[in-house]
Coordinates of C-alpha atoms (C1' of nucleotides) in Angstrom, one line a residue:
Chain A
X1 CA 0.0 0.0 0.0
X2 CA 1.4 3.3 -1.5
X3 CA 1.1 6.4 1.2
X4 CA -1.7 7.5 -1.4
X5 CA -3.9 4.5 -0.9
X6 CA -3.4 5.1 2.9
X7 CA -5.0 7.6 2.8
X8 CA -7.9 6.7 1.0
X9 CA -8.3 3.7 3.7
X10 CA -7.7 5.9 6.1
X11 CA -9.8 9.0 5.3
X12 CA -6.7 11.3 6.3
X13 CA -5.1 13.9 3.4
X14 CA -1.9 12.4 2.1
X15 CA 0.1 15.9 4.0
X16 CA -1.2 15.1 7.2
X17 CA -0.3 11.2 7.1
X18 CA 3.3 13.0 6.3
X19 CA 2.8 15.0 9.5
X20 CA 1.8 12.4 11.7
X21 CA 5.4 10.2 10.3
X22 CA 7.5 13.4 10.8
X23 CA 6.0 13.2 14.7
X24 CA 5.8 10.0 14.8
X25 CA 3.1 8.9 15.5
X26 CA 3.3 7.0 12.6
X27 CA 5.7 4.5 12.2
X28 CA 7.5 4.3 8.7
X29 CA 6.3 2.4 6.0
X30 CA 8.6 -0.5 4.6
X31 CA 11.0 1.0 2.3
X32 CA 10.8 0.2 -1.3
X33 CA 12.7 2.5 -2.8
X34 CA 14.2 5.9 -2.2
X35 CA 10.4 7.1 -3.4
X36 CA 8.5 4.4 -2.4
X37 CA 7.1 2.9 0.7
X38 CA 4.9 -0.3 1.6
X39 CA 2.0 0.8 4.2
X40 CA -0.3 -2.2 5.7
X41 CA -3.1 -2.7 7.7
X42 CA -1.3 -2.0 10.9
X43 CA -0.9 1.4 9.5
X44 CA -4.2 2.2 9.0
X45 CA -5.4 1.1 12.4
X46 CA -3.0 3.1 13.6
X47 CA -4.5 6.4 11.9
X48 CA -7.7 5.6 12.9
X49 CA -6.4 5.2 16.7
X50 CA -4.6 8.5 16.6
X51 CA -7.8 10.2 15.0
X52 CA -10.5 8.7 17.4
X53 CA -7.9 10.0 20.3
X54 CA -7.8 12.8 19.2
X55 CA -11.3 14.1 17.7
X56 CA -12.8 12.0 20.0
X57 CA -10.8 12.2 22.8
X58 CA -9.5 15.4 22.8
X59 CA -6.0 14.8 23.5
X60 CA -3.6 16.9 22.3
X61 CA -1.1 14.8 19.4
X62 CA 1.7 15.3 21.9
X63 CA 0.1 13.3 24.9
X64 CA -1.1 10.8 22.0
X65 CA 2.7 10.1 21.0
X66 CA 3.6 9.4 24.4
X67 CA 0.4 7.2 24.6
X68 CA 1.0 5.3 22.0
X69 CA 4.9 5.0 23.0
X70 CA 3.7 3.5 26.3
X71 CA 1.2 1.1 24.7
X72 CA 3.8 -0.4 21.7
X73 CA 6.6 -0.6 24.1
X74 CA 6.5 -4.5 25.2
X75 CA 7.6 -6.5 27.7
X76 CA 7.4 -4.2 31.2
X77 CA 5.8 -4.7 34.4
X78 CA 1.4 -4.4 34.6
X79 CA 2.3 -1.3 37.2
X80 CA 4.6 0.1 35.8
X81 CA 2.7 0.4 32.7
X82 CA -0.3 1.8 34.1
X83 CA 1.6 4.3 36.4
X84 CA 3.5 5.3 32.9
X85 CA 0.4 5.5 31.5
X86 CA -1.4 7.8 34.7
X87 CA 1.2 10.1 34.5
X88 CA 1.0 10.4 30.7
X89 CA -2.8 11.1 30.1
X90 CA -2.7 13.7 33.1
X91 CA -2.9 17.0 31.7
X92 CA -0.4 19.1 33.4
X93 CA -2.0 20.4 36.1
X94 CA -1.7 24.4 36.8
X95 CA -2.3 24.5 40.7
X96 CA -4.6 27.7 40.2
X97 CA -7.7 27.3 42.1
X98 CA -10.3 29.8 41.0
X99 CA -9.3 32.8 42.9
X100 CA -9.6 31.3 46.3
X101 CA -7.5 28.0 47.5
X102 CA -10.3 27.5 50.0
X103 CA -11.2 23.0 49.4
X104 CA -8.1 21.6 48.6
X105 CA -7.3 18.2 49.9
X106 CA -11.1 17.1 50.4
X107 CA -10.8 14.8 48.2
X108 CA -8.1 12.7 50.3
X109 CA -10.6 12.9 52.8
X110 CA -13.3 12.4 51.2
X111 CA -12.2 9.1 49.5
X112 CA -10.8 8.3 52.9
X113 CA -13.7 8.5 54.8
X114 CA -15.1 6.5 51.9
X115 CA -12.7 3.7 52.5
X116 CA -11.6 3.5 49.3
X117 CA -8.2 1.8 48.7
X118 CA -6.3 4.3 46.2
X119 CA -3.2 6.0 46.3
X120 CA -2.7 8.8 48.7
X121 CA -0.4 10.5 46.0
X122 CA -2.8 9.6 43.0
X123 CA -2.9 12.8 40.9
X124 CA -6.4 12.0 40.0
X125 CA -7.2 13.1 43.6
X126 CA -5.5 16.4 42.3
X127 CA -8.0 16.3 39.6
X128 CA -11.1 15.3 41.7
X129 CA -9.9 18.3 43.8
X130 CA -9.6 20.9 40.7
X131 CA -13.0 19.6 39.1
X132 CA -14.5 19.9 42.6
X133 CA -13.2 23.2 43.2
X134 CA -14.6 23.8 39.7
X135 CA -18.2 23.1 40.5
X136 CA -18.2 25.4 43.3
X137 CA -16.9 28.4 41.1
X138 CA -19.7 27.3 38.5
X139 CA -21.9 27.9 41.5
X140 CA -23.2 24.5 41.5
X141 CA -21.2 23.4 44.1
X142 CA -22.4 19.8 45.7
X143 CA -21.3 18.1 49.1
X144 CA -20.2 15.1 50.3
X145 CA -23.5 13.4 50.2
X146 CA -23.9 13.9 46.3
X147 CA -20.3 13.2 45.8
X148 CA -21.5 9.6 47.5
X149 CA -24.2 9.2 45.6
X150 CA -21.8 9.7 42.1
X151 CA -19.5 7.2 43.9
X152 CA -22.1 4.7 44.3
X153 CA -22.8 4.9 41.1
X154 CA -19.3 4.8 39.4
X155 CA -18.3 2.2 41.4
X156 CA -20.4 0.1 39.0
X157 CA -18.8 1.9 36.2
X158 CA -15.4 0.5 37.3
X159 CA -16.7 -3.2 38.2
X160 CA -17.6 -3.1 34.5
X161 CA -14.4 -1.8 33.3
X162 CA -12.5 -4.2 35.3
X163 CA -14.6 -6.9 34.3
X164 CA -13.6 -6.3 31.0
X165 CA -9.9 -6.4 31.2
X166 CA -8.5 -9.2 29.2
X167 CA -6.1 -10.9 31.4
X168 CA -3.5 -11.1 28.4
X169 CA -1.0 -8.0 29.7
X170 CA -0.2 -6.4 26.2
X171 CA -4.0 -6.5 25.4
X172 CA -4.9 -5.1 29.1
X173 CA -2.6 -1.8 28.7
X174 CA -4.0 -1.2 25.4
X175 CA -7.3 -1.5 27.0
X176 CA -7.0 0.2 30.0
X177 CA -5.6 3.2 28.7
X178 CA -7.5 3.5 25.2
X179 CA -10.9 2.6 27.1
X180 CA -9.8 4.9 29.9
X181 CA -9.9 7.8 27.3
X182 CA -12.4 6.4 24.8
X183 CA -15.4 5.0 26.7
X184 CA -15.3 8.9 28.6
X185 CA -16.9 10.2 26.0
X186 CA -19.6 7.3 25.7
X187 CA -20.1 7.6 29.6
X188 CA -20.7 11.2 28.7
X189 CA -22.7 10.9 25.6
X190 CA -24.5 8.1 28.1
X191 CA -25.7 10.3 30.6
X192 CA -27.1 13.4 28.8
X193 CA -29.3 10.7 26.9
X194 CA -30.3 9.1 30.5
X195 CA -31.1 13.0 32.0
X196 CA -33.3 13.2 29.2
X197 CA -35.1 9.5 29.4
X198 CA -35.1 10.5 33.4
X199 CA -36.7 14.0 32.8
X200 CA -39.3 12.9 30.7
X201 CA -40.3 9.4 32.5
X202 CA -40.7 11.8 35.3
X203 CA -42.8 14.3 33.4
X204 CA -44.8 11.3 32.0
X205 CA -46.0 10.0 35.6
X206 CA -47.3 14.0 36.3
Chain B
X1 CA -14.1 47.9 42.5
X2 CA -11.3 48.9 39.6
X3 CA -10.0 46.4 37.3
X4 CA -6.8 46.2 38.6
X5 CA -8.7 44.8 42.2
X6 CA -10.8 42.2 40.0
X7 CA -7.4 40.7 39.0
X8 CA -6.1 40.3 42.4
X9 CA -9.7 39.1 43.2
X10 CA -9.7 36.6 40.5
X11 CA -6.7 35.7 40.0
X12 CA -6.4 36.9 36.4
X13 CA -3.9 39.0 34.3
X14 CA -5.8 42.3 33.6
X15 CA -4.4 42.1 29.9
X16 CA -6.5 38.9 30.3
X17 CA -9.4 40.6 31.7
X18 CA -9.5 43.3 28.9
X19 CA -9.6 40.4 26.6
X20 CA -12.5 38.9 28.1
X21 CA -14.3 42.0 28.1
X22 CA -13.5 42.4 24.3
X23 CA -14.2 39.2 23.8
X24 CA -17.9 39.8 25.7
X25 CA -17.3 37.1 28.4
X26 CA -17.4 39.5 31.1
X27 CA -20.1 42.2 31.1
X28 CA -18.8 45.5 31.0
X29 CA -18.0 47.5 34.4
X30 CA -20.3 50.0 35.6
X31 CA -18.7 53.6 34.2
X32 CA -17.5 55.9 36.9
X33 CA -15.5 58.2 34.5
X34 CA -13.7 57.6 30.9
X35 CA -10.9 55.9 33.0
X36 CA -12.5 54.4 35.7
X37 CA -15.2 51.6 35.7
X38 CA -16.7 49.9 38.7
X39 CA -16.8 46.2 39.1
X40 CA -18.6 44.0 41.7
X41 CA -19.0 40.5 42.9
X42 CA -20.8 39.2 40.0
X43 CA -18.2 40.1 38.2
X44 CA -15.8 38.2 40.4
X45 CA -18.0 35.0 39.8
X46 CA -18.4 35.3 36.5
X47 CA -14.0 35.5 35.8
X48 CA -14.5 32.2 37.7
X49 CA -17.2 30.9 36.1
X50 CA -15.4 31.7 32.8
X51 CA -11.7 30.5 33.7
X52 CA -13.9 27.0 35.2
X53 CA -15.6 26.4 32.2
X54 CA -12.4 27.0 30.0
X55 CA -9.6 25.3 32.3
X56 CA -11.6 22.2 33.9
X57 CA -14.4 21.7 31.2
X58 CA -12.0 22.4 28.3
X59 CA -14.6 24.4 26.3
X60 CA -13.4 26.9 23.9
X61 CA -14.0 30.5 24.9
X62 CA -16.6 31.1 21.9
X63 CA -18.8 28.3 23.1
X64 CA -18.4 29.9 26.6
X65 CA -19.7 32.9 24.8
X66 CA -22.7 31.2 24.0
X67 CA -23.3 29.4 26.7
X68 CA -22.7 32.4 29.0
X69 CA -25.8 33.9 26.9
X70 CA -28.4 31.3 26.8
X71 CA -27.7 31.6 31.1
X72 CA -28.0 34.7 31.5
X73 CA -30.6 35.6 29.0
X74 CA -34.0 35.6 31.2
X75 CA -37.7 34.8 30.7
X76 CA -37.8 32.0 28.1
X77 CA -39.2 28.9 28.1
X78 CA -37.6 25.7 29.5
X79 CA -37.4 23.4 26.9
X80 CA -36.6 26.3 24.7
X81 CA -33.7 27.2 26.6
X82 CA -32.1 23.7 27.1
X83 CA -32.3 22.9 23.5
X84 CA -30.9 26.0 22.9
X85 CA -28.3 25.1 25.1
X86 CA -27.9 21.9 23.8
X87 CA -26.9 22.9 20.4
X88 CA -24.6 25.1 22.4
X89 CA -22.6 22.5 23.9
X90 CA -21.9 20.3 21.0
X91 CA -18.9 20.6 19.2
X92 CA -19.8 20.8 15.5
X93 CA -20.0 17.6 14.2
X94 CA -17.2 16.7 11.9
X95 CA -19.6 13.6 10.5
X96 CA -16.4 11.1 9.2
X97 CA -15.7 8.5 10.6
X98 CA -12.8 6.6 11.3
X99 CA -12.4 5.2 7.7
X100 CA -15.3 3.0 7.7
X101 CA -18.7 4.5 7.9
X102 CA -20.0 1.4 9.1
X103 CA -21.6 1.5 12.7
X104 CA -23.7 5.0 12.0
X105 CA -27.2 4.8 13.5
X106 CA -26.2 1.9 16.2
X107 CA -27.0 4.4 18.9
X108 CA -30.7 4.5 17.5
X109 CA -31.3 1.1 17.8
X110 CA -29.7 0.8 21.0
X111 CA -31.6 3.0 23.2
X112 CA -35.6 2.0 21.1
X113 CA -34.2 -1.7 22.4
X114 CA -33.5 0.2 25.6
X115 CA -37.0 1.5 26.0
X116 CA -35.3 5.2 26.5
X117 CA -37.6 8.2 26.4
X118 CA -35.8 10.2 24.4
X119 CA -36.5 12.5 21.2
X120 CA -34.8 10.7 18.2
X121 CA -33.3 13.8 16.6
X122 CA -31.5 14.6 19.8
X123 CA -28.0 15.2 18.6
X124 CA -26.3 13.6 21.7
X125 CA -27.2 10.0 19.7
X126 CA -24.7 10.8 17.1
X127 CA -22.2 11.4 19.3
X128 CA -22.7 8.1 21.2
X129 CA -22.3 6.9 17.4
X130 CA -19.0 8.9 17.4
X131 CA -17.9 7.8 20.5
X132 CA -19.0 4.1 20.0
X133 CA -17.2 3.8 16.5
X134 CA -14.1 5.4 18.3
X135 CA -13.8 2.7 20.7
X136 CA -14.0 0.6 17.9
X137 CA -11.1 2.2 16.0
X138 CA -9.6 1.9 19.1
X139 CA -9.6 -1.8 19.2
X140 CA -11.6 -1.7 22.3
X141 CA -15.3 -1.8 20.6
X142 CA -17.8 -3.4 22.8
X143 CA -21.2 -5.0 22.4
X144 CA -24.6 -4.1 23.3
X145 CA -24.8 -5.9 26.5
X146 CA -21.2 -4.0 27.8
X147 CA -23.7 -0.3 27.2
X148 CA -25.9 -1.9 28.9
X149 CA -24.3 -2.2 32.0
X150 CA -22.5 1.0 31.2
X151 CA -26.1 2.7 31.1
X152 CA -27.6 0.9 34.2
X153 CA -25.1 2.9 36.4
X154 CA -25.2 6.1 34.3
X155 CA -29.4 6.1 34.8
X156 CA -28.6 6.4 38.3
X157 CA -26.0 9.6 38.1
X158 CA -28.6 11.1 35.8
X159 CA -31.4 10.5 38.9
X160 CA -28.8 11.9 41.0
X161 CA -28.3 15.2 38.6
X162 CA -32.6 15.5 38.1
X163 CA -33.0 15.1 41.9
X164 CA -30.6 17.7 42.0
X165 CA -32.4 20.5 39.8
X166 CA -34.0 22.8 41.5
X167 CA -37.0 24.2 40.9
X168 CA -36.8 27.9 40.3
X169 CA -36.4 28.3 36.5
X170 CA -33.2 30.6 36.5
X171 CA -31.1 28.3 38.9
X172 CA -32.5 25.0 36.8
X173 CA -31.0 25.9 33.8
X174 CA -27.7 27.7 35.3
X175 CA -27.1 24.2 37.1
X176 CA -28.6 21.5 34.4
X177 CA -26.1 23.5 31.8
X178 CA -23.3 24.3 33.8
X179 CA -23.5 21.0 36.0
X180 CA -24.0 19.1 33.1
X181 CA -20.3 20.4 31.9
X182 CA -18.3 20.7 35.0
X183 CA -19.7 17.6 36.9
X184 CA -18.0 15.3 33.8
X185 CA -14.4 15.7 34.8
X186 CA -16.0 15.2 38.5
X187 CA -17.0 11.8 37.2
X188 CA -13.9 10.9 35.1
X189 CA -11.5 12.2 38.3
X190 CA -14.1 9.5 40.3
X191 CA -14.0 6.9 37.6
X192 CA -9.9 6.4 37.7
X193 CA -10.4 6.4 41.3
X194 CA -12.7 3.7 41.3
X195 CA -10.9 1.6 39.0
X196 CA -7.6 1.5 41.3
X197 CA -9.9 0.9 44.6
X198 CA -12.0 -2.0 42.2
X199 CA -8.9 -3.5 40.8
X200 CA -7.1 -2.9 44.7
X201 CA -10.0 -4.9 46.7
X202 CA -10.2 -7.9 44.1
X203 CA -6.1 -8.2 44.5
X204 CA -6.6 -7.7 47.9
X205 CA -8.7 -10.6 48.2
X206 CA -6.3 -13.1 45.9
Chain C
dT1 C1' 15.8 6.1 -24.5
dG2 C1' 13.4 10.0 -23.3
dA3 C1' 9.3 12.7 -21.9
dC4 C1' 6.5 13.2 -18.0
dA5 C1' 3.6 12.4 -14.3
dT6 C1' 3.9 10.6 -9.4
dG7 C1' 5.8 9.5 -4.9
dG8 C1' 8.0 10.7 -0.8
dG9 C1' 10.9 13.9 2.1
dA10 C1' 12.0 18.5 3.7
dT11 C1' 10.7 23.3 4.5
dA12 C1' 7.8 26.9 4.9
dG13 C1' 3.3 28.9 5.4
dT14 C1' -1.4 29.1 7.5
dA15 C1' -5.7 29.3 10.5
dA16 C1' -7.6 29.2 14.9
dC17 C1' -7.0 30.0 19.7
dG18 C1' -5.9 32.4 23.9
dC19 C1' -3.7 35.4 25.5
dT20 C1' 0.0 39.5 26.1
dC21 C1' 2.2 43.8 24.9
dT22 C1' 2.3 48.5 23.5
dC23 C1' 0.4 52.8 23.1
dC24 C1' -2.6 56.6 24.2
dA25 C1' -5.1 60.2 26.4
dA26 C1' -7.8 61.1 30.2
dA27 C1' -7.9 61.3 35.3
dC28 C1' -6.6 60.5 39.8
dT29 C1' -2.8 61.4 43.3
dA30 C1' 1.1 63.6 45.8
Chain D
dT1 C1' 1.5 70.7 38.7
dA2 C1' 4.2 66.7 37.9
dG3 C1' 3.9 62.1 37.8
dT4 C1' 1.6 57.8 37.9
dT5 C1' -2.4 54.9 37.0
dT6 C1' -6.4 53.6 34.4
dG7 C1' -9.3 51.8 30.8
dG8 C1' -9.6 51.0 26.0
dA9 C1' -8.0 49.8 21.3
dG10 C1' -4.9 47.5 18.3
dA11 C1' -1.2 44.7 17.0
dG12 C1' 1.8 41.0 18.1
dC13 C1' 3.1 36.3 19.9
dG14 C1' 3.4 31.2 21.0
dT15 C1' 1.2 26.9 20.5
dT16 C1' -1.3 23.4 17.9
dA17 C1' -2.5 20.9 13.9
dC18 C1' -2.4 20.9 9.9
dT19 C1' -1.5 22.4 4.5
dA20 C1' 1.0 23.9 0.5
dT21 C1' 5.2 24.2 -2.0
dC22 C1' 9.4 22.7 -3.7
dC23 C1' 12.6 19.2 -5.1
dC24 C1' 14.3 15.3 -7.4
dA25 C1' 14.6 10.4 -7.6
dT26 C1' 11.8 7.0 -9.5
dG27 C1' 8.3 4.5 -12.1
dT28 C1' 5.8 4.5 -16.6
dC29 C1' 4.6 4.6 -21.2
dA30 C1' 5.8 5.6 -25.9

DNA sequence: TGACATGGGATAGTAACGCTCTCCAAACTA
DNA sequence: TAGTTTGGAGAGCGTTACTATCCCATGTCA
């Protein structure tokens, strides 16, 4: 497969399918000649990966090198895998609260006091903090008693996602992380449909 | 209160505040003379409102812009107004796929087999088609029966947000819009965390 | 064998976004 | 009154994700 017919399996302009080898996030076609390279299927999977992380995901290209770097390197230990991976999907966090630093840390004591087991240095607990934070300044803030209610609810979420988990490593990593960031945006998509089937069943009964 | 006050208030560059002002995110001071303009609390909430939306919801400052209108434009009718800010929300809709335009209209059938209540123009179907055929190109598509559970546990965090509503018109929409934005990195942040404490207990018990 | 289109690599240019910097004249301040 | 500060307008900048141009070796057909 030429780099033109690539892109017509792929859907992706022949300049950007250039773009994405010059950052990598392609890997190079076999060489046929000085003008000429051999592109497979691999390749196109591997275009439709970076373009469903990122259109769909939202990730910036950058994060989605290091992504797939993690997820193609073999070999490695499960943890430190995931930890790699953690570290790479976190946005770089900015410490800014929203004009007052009243709130931080409830999160460690909120999932304390839930009794969850997790990481007291987890940066996600950073991020439950900021998004927390960010509710209040929406002016929607919610306490601990919603927060449990979310949990209870998630909780499921994760069972599911675990459940899931082939228990061949290479395929788990690939899972875990691509699922992580891909099944987001179904959860998402998910709930705005159930608010509305919720709404209206509700308006139905009245 | 002078500009320079609502940046040390906020936490915001006053270059940045001008901007926002241009930019018509933040309504314009109250004039005290042709270099002095007064600002007040609302102000303060709505720089944090702003920098929330942007920073933790990721949304580009032009849909904030919108959605900052539909919330603060009064009267209206409910339904009006959250379809309004429905279209808001959505990013426009680039309609390719991922190479294969197979898949399109899965989200349909799902949620008539699901017995959902929900209108079937509502654009948040096509983007559980997006996101559905992006876990797919992610080598991570799953089946009907994997939503389902997914959607089991999502009814309940959409009970949780319609409990939540209140009842006076002007706070329902502020929170269903704004909650509906900023609560989904709440639930993401919870969702990691779950998935360690899940995956934690069942090692825990091996 | 030669004309000529095509493929791939390198470089530069572009559009959108979110600020940030500079300048200005009016106005407050010592 | 001298000096500093303020709000407003405009241009400029850094990042991201492409896109367009140029080049020339190669394949292709006569």
């Amino acid at each position: 497969m030429r780099l033109a017919e690539l892109s017509d399996a792929s859907g992706v302009s022949v300049a950007t399918l250039k773009y994405y080898l010059r950052e990598g996030l392609l890997h190079p076609g076999a060489v046929v000649s000085r003008t000429q390279a051999d592109y497979d299927d691999t390749h196109v999977e591997r275009v439709r990966l970076v373009r469903a992380l990122s259109e769909v995901g939202g990730l910036p290209l950058a994060t989605i090198a290091r992504v797939l770097e993690v997820i193609t390197t073999p070999g490695k230990e499960w943890l430190e895998v995931l930890e790699a991976a953690q570290r790479t999907l976190l946005k770089p966090v900015s410490d800014k609260g929203f004009g007052g630093a009243e709130g931080r840390g409830r999160a460690r004591a909120w999932v304390a006091k839930r009794g969850w087991f997790v990481d007291p240095e987890d940066p996600f607990l950073d991020e439950l903090d900021r998004a927390w934070a960010a509710s209040d300044a929406g002016g929607i803030g919610f306490d601990e008693e919603r927060l449990n209610r979310y949990a209870d609810h998630v909780e499921g979420i994760a069972e599911v996602d675990i459940d899931t988990v082939p228990t061949e490593p290479e395929a788990a990593i690939r899972q875990v992380i691509i699922g992580t960031i891909l099944v987001d945006p179904v959860l998402a998509a998910l709930r705005r449909l159930a608010q509305q089937h919720v709404s209206n069943s509700v308006a139905g009964h009245h």
